[in-house]
PDB file of N, CA, C and O in Angstrom:
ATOM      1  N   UNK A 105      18.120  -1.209  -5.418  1.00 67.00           N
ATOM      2  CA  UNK A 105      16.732  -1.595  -5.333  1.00 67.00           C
ATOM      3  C   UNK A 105      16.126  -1.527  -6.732  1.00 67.00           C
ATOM      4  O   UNK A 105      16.341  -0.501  -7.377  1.00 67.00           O
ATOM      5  N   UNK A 106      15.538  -2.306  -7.167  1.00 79.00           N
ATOM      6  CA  UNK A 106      14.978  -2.848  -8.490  1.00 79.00           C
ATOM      7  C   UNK A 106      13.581  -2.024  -8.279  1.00 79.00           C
ATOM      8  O   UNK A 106      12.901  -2.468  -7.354  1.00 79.00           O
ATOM      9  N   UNK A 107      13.108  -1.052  -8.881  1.00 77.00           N
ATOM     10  CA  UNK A 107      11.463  -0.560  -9.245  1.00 77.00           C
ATOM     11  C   UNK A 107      10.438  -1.503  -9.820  1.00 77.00           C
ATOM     12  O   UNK A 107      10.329  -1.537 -11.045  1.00 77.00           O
ATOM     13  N   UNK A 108       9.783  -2.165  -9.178  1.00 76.00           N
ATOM     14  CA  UNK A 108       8.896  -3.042  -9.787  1.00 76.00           C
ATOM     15  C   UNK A 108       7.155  -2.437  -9.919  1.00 76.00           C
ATOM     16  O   UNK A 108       6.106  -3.055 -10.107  1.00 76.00           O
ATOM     17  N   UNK A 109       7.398  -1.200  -9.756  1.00 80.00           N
ATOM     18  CA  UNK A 109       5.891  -0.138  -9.907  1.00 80.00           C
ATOM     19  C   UNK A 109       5.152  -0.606  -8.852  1.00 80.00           C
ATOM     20  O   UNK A 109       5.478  -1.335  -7.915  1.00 80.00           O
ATOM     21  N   UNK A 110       3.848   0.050  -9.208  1.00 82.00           N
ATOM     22  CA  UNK A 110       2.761   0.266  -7.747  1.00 82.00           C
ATOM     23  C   UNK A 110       2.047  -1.249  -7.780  1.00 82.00           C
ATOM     24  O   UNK A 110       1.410  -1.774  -8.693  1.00 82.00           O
ATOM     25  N   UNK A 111       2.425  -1.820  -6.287  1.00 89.00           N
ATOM     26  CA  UNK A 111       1.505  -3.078  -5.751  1.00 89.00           C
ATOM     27  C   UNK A 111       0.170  -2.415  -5.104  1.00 89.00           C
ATOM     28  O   UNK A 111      -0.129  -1.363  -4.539  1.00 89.00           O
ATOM     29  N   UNK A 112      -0.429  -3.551  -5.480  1.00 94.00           N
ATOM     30  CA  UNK A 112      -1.975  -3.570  -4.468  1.00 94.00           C
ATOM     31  C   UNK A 112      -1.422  -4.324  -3.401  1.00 94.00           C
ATOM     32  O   UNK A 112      -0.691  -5.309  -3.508  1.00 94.00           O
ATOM     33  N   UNK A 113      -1.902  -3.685  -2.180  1.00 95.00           N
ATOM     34  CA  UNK A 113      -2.042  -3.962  -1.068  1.00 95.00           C
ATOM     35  C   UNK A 113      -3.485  -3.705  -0.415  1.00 95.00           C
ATOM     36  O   UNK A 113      -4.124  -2.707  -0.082  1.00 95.00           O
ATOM     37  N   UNK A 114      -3.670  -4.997  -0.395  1.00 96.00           N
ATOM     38  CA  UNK A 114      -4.800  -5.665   0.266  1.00 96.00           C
ATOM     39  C   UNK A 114      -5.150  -6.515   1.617  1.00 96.00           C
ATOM     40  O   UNK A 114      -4.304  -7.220   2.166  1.00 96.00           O
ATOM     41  N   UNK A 115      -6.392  -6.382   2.059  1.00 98.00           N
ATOM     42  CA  UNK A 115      -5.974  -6.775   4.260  1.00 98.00           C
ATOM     43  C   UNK A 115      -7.799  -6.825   3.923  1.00 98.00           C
ATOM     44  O   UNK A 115      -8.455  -6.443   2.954  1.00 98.00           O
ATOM     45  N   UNK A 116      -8.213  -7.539   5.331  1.00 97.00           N
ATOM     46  CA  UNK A 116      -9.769  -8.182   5.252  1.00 97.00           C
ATOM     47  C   UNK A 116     -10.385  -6.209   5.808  1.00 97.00           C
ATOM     48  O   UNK A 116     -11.420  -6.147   6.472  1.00 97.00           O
ATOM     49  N   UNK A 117      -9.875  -5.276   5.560  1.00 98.00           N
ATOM     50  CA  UNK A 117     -10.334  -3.926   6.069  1.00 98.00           C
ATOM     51  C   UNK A 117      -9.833  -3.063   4.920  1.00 98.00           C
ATOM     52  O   UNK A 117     -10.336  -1.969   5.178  1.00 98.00           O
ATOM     53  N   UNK A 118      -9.151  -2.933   3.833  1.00 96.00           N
ATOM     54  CA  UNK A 118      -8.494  -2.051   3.453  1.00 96.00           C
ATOM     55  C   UNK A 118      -8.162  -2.456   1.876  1.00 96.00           C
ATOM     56  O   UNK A 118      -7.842  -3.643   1.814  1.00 96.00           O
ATOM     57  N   UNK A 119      -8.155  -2.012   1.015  1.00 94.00           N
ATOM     58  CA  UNK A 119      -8.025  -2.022  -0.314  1.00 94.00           C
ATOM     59  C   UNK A 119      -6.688  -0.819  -0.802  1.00 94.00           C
ATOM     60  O   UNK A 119      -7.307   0.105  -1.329  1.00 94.00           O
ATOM     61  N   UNK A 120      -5.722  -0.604  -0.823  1.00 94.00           N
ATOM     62  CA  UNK A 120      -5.002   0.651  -1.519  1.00 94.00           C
ATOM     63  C   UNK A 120      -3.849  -0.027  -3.112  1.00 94.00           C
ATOM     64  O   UNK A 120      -2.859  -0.756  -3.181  1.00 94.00           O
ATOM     65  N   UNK A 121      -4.564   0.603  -3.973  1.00 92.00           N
ATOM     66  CA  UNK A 121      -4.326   0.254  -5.441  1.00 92.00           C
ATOM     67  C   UNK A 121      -3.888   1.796  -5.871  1.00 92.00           C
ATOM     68  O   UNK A 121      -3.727   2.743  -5.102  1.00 92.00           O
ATOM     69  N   UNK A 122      -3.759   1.785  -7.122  1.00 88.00           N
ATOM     70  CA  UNK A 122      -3.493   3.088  -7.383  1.00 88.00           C
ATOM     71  C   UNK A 122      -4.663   3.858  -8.391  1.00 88.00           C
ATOM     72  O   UNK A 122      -5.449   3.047  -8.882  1.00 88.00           O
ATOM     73  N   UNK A 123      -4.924   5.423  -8.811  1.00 88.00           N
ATOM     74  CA  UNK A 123      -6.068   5.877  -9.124  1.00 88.00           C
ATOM     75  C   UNK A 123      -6.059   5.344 -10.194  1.00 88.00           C
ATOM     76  O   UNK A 123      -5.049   5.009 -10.813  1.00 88.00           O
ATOM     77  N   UNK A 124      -7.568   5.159 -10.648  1.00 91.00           N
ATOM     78  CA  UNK A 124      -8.290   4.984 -12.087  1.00 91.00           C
ATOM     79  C   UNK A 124      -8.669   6.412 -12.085  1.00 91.00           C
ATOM     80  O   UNK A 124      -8.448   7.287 -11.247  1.00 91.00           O
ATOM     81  N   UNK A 125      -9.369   6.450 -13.356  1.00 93.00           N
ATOM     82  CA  UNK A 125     -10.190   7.761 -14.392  1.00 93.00           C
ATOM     83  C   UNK A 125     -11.925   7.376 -13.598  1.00 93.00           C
ATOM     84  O   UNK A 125     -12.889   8.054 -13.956  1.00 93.00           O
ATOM     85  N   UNK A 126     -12.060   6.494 -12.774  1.00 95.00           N
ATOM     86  CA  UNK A 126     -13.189   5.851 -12.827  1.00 95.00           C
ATOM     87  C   UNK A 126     -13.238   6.047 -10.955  1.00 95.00           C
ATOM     88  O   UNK A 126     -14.058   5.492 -10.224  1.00 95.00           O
ATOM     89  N   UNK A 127     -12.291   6.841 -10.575  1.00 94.00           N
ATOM     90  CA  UNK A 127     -12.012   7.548  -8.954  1.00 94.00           C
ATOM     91  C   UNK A 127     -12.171   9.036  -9.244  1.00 94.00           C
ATOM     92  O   UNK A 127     -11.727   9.591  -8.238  1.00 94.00           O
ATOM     93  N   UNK A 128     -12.599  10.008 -10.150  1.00 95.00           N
ATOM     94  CA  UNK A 128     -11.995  11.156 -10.388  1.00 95.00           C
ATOM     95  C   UNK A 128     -13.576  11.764  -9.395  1.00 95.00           C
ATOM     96  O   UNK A 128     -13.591  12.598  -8.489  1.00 95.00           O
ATOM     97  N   UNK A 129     -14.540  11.128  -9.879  1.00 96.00           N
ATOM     98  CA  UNK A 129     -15.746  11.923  -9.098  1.00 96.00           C
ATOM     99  C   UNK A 129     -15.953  12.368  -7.956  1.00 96.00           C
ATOM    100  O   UNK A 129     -16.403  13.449  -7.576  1.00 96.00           O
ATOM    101  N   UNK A 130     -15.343  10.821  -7.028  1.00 96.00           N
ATOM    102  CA  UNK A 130     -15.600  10.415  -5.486  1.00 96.00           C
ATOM    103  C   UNK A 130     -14.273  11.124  -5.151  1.00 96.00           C
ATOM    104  O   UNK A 130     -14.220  11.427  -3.960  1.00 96.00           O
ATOM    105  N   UNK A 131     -12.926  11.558  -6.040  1.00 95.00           N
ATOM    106  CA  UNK A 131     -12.123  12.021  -5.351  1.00 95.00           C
ATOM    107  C   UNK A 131     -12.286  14.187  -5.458  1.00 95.00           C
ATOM    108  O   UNK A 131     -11.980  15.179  -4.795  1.00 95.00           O
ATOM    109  N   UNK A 132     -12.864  13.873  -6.563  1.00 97.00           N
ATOM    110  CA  UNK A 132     -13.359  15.742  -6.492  1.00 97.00           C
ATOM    111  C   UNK A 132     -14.190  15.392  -5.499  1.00 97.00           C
ATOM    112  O   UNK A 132     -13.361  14.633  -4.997  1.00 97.00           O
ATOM    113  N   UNK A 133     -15.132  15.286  -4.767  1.00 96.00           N
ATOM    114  CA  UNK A 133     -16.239  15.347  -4.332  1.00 96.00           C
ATOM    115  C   UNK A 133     -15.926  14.965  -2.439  1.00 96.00           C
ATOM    116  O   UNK A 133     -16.777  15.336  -1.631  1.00 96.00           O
ATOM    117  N   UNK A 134     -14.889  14.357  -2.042  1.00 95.00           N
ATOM    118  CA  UNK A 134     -14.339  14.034  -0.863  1.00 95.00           C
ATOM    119  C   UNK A 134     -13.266  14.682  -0.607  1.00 95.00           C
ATOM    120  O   UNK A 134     -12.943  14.883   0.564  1.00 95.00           O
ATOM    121  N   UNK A 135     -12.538  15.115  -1.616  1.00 94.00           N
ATOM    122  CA  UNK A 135     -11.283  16.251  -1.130  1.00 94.00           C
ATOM    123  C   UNK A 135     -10.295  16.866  -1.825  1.00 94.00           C
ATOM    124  O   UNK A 135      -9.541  17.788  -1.515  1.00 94.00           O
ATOM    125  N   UNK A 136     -10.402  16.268  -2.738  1.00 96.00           N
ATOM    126  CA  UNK A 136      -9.982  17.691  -4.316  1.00 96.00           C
ATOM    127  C   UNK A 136     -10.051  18.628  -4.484  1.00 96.00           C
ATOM    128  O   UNK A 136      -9.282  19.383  -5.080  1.00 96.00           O
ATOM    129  N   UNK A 137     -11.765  18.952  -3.600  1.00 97.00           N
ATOM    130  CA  UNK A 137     -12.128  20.476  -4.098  1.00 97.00           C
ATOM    131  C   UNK A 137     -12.038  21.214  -2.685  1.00 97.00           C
ATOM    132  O   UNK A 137     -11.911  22.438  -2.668  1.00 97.00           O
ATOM    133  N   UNK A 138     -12.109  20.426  -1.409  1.00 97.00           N
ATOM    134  CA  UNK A 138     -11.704  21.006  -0.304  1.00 97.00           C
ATOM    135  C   UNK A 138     -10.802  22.246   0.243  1.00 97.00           C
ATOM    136  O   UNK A 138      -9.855  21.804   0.895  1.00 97.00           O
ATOM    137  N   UNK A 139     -10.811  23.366   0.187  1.00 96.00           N
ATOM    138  CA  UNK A 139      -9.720  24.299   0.748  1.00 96.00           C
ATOM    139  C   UNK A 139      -9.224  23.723   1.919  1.00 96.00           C
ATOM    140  O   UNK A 139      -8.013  23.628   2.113  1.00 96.00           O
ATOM    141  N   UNK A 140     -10.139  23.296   2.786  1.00 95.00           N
ATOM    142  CA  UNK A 140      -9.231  22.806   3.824  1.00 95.00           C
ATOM    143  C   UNK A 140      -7.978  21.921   3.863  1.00 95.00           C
ATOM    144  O   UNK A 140      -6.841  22.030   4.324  1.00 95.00           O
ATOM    145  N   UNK A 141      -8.775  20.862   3.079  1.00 93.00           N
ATOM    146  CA  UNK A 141      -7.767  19.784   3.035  1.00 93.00           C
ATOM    147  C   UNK A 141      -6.241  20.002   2.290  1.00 93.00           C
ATOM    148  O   UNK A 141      -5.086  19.748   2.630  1.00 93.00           O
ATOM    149  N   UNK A 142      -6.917  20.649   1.014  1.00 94.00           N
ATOM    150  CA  UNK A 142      -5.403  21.245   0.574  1.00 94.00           C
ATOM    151  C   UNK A 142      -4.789  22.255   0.618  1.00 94.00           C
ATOM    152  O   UNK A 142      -4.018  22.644  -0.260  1.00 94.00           O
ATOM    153  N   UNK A 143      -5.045  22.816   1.643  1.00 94.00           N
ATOM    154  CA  UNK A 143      -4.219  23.562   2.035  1.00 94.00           C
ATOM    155  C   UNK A 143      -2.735  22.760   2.568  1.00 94.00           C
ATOM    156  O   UNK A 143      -1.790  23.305   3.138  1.00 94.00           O
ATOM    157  N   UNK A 144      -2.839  21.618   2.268  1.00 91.00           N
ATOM    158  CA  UNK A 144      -1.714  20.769   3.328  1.00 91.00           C
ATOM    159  C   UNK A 144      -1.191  19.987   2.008  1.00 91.00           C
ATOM    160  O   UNK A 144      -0.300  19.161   2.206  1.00 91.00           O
ATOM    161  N   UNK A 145      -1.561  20.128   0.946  1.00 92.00           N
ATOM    162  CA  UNK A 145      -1.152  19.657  -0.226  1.00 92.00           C
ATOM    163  C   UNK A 145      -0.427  20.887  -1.405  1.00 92.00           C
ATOM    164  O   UNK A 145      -1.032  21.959  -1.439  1.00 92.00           O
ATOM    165  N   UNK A 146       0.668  20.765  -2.226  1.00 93.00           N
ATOM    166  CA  UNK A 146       1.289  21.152  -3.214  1.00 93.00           C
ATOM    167  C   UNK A 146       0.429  22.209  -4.166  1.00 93.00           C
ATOM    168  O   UNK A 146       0.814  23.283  -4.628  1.00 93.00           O
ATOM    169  N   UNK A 147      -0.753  21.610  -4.297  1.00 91.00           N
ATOM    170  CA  UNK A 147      -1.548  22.011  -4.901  1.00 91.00           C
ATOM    171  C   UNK A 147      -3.106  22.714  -4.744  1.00 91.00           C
ATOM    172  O   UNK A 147      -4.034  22.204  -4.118  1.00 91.00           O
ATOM    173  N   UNK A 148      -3.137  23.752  -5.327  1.00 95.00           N
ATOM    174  CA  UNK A 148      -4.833  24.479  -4.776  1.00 95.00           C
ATOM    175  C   UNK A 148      -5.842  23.579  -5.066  1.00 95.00           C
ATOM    176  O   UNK A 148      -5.645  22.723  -5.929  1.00 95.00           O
ATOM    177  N   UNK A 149      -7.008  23.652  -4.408  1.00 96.00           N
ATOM    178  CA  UNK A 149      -8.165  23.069  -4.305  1.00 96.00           C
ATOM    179  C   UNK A 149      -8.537  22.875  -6.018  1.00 96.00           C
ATOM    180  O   UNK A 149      -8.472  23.827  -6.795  1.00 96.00           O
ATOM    181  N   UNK A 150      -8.918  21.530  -6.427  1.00 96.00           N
ATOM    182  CA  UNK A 150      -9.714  21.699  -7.860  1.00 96.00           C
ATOM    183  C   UNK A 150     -11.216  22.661  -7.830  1.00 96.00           C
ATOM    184  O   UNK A 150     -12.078  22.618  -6.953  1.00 96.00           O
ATOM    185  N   UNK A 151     -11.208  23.396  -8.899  1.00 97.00           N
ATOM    186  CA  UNK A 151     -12.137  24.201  -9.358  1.00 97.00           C
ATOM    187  C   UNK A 151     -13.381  23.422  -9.572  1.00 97.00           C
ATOM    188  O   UNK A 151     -14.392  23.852  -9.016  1.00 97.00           O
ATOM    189  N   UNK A 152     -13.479  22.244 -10.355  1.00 97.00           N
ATOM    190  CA  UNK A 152     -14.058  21.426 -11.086  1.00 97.00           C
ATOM    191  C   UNK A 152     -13.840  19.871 -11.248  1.00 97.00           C
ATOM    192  O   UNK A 152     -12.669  19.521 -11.391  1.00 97.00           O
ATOM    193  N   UNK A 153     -14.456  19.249 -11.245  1.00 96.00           N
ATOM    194  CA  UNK A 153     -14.104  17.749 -11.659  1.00 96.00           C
ATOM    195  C   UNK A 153     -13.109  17.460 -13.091  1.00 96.00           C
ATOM    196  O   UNK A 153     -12.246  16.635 -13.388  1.00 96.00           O
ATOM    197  N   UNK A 154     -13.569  18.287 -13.572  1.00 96.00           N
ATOM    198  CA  UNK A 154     -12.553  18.390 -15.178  1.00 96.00           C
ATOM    199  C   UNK A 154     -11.132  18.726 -14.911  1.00 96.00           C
ATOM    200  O   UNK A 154     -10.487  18.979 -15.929  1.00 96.00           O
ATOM    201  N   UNK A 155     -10.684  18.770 -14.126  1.00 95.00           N
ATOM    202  CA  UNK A 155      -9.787  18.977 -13.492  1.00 95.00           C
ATOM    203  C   UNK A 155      -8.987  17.921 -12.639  1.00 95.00           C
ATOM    204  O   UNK A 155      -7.882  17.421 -12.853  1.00 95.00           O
ATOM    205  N   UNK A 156      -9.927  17.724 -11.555  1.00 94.00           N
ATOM    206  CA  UNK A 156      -9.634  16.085 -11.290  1.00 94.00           C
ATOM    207  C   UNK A 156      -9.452  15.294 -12.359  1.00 94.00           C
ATOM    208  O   UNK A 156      -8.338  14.770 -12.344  1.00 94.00           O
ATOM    209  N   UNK A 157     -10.203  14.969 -13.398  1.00 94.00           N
ATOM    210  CA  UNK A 157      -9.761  14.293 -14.265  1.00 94.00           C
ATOM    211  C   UNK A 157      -8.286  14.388 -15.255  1.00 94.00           C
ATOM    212  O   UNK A 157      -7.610  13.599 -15.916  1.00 94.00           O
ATOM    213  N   UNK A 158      -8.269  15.318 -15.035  1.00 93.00           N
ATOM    214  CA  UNK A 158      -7.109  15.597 -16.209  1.00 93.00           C
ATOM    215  C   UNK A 158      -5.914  15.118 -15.427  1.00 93.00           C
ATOM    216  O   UNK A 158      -4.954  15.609 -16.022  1.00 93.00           O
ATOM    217  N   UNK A 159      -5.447  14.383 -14.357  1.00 87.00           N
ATOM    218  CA  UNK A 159      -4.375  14.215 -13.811  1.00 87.00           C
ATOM    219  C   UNK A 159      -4.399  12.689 -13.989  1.00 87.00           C
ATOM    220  O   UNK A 159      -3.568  11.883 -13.570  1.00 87.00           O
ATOM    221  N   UNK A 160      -5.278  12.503 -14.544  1.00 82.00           N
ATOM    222  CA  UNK A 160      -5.557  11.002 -14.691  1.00 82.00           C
ATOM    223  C   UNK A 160      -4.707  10.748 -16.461  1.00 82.00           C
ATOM    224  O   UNK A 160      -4.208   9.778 -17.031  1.00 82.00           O
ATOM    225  N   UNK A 161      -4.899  12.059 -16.779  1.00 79.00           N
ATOM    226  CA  UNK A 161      -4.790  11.794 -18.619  1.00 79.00           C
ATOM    227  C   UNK A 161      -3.142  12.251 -18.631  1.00 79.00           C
ATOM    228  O   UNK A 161      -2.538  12.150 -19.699  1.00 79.00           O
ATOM    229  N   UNK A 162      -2.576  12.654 -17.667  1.00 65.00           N
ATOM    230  CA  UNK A 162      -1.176  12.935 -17.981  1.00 65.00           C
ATOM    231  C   UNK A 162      -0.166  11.808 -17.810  1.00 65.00           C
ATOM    232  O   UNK A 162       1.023  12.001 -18.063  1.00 65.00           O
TER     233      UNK A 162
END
């Protein structure tokens, strides 16, 4: 299988692309910083948005 990187997939309901630096707010702010939610994720809840961001810069 040949890697041809991340497609947009697009439908008249649904948009899934991959993150921008320009998602970091709406994604601290909906479930980044959530304990709940990540508790089901690899990783602890972000502290801060500066944080969210920085996964964008690696």
């Amino acid at each position: 299988m040949k890697h041809i990187g991340t497609k947009n997939i697009e439908t008249e309901r649904l948009i899934l692309r991959r993150f921008t630096l320009d998602d970091a707010d709406a994604m601290y702010r909906n479930w980044a910083s959530d304990d709940e939610v990540t508790k089901y994720l690899i990783w602890p809840a972000h502290s801060s948005v500066y944080i969210t961001k920085m996964i964008f810069t690696d």
